[in-house]
Structures are given as C-alpha cells and as structure tokens.
mmCIF file with all atom_site columns, C-alpha atoms in Angstrom:
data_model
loop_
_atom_site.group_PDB
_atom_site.id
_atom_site.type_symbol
_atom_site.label_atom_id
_atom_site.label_alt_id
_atom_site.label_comp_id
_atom_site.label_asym_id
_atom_site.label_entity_id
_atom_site.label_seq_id
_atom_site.pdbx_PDB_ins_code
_atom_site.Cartn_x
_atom_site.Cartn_y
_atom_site.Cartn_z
_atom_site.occupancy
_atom_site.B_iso_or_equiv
_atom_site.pdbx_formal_charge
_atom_site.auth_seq_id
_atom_site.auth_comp_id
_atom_site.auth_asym_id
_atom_site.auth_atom_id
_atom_site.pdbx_PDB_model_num
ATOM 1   C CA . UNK R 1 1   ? 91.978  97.649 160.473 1.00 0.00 ? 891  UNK R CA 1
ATOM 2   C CA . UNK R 1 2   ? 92.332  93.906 162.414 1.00 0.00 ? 892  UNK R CA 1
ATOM 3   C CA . UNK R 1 3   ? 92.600  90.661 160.975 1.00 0.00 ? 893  UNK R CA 1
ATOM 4   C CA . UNK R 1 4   ? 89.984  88.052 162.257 1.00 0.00 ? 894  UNK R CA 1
ATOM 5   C CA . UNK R 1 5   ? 92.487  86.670 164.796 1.00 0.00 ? 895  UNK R CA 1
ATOM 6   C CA . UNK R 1 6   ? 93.134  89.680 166.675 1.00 0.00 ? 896  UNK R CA 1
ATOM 7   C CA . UNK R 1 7   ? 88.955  90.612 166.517 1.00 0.00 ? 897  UNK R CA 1
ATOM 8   C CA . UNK R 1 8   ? 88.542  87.159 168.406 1.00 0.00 ? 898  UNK R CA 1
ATOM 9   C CA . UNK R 1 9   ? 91.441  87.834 170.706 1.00 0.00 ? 899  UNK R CA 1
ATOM 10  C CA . UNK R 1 10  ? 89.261  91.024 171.542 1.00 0.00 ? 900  UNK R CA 1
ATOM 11  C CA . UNK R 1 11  ? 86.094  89.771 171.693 1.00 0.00 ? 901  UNK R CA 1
ATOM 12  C CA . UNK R 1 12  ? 87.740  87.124 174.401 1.00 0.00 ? 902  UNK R CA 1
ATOM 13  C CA . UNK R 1 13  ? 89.599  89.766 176.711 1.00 0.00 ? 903  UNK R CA 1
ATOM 14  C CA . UNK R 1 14  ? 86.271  91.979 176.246 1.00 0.00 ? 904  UNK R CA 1
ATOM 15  C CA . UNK R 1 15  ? 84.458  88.195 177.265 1.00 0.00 ? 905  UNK R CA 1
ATOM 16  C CA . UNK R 1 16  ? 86.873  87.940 180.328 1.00 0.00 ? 906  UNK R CA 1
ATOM 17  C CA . UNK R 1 17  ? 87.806  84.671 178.991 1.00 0.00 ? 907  UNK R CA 1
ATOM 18  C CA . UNK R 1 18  ? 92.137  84.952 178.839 1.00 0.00 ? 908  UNK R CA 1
ATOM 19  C CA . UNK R 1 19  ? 92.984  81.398 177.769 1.00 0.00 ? 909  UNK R CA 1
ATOM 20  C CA . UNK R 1 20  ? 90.346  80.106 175.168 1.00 0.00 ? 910  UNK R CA 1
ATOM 21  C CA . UNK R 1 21  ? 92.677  78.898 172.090 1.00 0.00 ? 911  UNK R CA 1
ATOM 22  C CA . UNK R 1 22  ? 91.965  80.933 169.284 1.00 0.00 ? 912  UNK R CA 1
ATOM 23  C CA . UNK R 1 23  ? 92.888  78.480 165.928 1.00 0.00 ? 913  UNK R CA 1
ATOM 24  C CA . UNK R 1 24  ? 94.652  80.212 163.263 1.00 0.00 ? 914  UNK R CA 1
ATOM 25  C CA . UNK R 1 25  ? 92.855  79.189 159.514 1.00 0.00 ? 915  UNK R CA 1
ATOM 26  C CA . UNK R 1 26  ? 94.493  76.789 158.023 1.00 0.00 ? 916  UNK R CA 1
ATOM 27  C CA . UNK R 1 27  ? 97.033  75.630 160.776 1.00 0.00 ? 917  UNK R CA 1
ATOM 28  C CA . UNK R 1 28  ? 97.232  74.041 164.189 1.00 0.00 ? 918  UNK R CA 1
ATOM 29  C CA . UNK R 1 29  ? 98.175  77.015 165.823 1.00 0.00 ? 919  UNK R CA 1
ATOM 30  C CA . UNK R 1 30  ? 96.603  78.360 168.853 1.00 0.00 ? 920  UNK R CA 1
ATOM 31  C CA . UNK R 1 31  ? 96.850  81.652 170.040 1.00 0.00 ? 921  UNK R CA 1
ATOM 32  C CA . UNK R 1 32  ? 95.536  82.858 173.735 1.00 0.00 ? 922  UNK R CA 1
ATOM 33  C CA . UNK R 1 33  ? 93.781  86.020 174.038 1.00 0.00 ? 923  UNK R CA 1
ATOM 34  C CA . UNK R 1 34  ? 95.994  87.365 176.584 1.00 0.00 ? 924  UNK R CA 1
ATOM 35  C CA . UNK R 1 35  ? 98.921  90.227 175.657 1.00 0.00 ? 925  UNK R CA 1
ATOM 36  C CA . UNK R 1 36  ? 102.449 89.255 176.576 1.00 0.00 ? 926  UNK R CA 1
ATOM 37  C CA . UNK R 1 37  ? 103.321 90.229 179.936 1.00 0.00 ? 927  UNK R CA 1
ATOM 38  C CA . UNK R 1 38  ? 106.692 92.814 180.026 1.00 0.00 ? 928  UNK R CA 1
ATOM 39  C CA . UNK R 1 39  ? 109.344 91.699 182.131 1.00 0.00 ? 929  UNK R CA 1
ATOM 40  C CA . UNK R 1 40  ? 109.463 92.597 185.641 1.00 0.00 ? 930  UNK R CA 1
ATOM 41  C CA . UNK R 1 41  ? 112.908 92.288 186.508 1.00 0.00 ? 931  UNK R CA 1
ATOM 42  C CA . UNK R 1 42  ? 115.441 95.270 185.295 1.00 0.00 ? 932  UNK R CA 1
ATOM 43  C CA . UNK R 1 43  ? 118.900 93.572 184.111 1.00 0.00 ? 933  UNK R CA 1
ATOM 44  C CA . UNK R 1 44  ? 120.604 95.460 187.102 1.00 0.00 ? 934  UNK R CA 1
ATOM 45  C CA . UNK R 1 45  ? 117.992 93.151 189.459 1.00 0.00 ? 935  UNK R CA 1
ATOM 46  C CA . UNK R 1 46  ? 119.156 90.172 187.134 1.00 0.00 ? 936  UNK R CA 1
ATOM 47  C CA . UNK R 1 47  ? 122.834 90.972 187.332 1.00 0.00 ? 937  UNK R CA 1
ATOM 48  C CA . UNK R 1 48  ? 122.565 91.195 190.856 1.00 0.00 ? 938  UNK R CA 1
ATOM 49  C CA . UNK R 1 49  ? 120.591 88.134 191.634 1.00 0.00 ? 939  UNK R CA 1
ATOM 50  C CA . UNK R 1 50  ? 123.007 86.120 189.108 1.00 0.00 ? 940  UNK R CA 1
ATOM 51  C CA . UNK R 1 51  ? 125.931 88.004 191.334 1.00 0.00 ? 941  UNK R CA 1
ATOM 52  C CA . UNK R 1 52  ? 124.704 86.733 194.878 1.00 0.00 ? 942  UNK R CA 1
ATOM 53  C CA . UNK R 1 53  ? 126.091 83.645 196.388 1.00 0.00 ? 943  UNK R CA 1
ATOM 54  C CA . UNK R 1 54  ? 123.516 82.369 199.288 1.00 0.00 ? 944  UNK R CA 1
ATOM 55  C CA . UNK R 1 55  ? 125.003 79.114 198.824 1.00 0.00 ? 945  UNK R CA 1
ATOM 56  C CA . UNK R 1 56  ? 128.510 78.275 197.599 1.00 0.00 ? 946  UNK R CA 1
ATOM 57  C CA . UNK R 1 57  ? 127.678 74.962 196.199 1.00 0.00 ? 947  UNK R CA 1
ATOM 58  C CA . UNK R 1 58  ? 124.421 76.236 194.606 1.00 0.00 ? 948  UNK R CA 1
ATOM 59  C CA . UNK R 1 59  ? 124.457 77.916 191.549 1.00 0.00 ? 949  UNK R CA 1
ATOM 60  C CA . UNK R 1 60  ? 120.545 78.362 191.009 1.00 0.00 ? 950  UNK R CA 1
ATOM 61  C CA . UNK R 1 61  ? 120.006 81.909 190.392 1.00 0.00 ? 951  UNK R CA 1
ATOM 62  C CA . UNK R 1 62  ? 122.684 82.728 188.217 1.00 0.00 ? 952  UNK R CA 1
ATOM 63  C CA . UNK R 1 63  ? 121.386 79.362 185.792 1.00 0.00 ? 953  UNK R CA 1
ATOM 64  C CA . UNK R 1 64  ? 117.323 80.778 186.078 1.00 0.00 ? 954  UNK R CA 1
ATOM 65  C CA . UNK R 1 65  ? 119.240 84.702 185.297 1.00 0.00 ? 955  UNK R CA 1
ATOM 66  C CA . UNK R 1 66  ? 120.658 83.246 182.101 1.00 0.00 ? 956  UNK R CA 1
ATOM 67  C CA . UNK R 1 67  ? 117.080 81.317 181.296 1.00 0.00 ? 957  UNK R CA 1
ATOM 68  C CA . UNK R 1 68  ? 115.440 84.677 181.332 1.00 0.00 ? 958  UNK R CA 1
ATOM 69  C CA . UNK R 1 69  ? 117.543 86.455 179.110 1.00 0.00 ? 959  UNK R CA 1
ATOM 70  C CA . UNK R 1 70  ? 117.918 83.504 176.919 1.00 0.00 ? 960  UNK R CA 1
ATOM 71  C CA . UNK R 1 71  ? 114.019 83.770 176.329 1.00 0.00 ? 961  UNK R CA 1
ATOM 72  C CA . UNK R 1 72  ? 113.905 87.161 176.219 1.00 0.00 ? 962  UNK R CA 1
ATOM 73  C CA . UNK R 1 73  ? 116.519 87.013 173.575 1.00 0.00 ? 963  UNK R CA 1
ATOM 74  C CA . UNK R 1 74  ? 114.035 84.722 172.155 1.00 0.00 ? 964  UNK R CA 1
ATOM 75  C CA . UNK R 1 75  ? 110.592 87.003 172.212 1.00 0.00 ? 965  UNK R CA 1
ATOM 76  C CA . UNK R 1 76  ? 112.943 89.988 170.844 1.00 0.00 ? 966  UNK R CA 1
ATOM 77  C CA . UNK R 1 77  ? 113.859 87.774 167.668 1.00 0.00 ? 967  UNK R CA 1
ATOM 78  C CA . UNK R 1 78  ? 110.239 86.640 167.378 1.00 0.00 ? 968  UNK R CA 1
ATOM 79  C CA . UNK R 1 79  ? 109.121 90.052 167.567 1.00 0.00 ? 969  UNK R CA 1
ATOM 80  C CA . UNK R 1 80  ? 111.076 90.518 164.216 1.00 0.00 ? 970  UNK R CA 1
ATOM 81  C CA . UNK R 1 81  ? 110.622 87.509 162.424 1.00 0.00 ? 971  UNK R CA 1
ATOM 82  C CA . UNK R 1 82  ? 109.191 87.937 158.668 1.00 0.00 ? 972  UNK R CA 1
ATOM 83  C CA . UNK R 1 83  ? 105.914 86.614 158.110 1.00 0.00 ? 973  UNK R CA 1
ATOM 84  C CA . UNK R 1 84  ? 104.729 84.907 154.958 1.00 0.00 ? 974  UNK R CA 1
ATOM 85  C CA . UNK R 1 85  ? 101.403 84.916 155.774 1.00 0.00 ? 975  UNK R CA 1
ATOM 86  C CA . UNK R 1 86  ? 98.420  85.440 157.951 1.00 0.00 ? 976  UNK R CA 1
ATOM 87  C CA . UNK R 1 87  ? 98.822  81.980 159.598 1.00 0.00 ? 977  UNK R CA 1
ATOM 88  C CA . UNK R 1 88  ? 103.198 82.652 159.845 1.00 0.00 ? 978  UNK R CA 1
ATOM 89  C CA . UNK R 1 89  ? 102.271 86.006 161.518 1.00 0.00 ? 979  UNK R CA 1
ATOM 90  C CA . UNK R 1 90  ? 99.531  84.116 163.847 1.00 0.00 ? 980  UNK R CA 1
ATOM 91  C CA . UNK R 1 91  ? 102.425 81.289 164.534 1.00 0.00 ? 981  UNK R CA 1
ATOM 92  C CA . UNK R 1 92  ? 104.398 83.675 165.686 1.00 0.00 ? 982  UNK R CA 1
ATOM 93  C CA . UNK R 1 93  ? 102.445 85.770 167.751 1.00 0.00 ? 983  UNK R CA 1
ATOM 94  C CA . UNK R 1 94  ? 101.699 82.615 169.592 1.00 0.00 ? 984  UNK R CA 1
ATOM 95  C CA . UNK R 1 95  ? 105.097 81.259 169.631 1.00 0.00 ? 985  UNK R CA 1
ATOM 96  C CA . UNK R 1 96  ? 106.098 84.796 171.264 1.00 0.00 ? 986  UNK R CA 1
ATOM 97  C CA . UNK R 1 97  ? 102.974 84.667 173.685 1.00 0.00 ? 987  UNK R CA 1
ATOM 98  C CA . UNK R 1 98  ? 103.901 81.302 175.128 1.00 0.00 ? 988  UNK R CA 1
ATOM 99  C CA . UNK R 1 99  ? 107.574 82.610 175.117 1.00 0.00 ? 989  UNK R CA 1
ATOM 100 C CA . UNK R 1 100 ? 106.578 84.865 177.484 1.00 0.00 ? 990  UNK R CA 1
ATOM 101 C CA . UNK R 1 101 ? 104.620 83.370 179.794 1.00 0.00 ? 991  UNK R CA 1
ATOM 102 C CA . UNK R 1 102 ? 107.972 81.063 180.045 1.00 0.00 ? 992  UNK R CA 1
ATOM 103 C CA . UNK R 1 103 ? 109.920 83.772 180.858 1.00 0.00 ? 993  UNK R CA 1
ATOM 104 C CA . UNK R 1 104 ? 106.974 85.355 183.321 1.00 0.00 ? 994  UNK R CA 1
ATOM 105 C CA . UNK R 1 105 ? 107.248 81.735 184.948 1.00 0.00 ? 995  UNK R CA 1
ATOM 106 C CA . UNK R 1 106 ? 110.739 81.704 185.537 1.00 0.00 ? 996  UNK R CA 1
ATOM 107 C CA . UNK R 1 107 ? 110.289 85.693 187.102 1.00 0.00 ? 997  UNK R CA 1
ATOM 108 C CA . UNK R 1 108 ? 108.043 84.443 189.810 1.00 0.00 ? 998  UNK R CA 1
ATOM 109 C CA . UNK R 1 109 ? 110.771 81.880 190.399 1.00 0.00 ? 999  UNK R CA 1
ATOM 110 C CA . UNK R 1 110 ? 113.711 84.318 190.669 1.00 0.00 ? 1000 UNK R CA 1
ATOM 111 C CA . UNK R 1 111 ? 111.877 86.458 192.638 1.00 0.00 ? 1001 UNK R CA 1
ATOM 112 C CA . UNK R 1 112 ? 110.584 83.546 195.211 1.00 0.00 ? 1002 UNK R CA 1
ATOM 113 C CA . UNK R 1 113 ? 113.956 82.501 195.620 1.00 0.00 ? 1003 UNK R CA 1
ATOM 114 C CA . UNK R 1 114 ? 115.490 86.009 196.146 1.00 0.00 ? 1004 UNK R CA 1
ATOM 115 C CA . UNK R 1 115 ? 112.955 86.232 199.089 1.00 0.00 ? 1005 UNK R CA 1
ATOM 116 C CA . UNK R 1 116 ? 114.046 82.857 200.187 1.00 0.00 ? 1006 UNK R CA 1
ATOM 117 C CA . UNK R 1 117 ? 117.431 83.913 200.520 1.00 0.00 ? 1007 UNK R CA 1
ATOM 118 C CA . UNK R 1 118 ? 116.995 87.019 201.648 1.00 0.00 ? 1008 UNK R CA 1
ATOM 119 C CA . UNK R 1 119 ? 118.674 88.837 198.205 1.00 0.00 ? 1009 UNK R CA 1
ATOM 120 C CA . UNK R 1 120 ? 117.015 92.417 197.683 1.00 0.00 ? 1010 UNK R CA 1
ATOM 121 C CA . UNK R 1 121 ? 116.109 92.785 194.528 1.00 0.00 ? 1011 UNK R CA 1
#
C-alpha cells in the first residue's frame, strides 16, 4: 500500500518531471519527486581529502569533509525521526530529500577541487 504523496511522487518520476513540488495536505511542505541520491564519496576518500594539504594556508577540503558528514549525520537522524502524522512523515521526507541534495552539492565540490589539486580520490 502507498499513501497519496508517494503515488504522486510516482506518477511524476513515471511523468519524467523530477522537481514538480508535491504539497503535503494540510501543510506547506513540498516534497520533490526525486529519491535521495547515496553518497559518492567512501569515508576513506573523505579522510583522505580532509588529510591532503595542497595549500598550507588553505584549509578548504578538510572544512567541505566535515560539511558532508555533518549532513550526513543529519539525513541518518532524519531517517529515524518519529512521525506523528502523515504530514510529520511528508516533512521529513522532504527535509531529508533537500538534505541530500546539500550534501550531493557539496560532493561535486570536493570532488572538483580534488581534481584541481591534483588529490586522487
């Protein structure tokens, strides 16, 4: 069995359409049709791009390293939060989504400036 909100999330991936905001009743949330993306990097990757120093006075990668695994730190506890309703679950579904696509964000920047400094990955 699905709810409504996760029929329309289907009906939108089966639509092609990946972004339309699907409202949850009774709220303001909006919810995208699109899954959560895993991570790409491995925590060895992270540890390693968080140990390399291209630039002494720079201290870039090791501040977006600890972004990443502060937000996925962030989707794990909203994975597990208790709903209290249809419209808490939705809120947090959505709340996880976007947390994701943060953390997806900040993976394409790690990994451009890894190839930018020449840091294998």
């Amino acid at each position: 069995p699905v709810d409504s909100v996760e029929l329309q999330q289907a009906i939108a991936r089966i639509n092609g359409d990946r972004s339309s905001p699907v409202p949850a009743s009774g709220n303001q949330a909006v919810l995208t049709a699109s899954d959560p993306l895993p991570p790409r990097l491995s925590r060895e990757s992270l540890a390693k791009m968080a140990a390399a120093n291209p630039n002494a006075s720079c201290g870039c990668q090791k501040n977006l390293v600890d972004v990443v695994l502060s937000l996925r730190a962030l989707e794990k506890y909203l994975g597990g939060c208790e709903s209290r309703s249809p419209d808490d679950e939705a809120l947090h579904r959505a709340l996880s989504r976007k947390v994701g696509e943060a953390r997806s964000s900040i993976e394409d920047a790690i990994e451009h400036f890894a190839a930018v400094e020449g840091i294998e990955l």
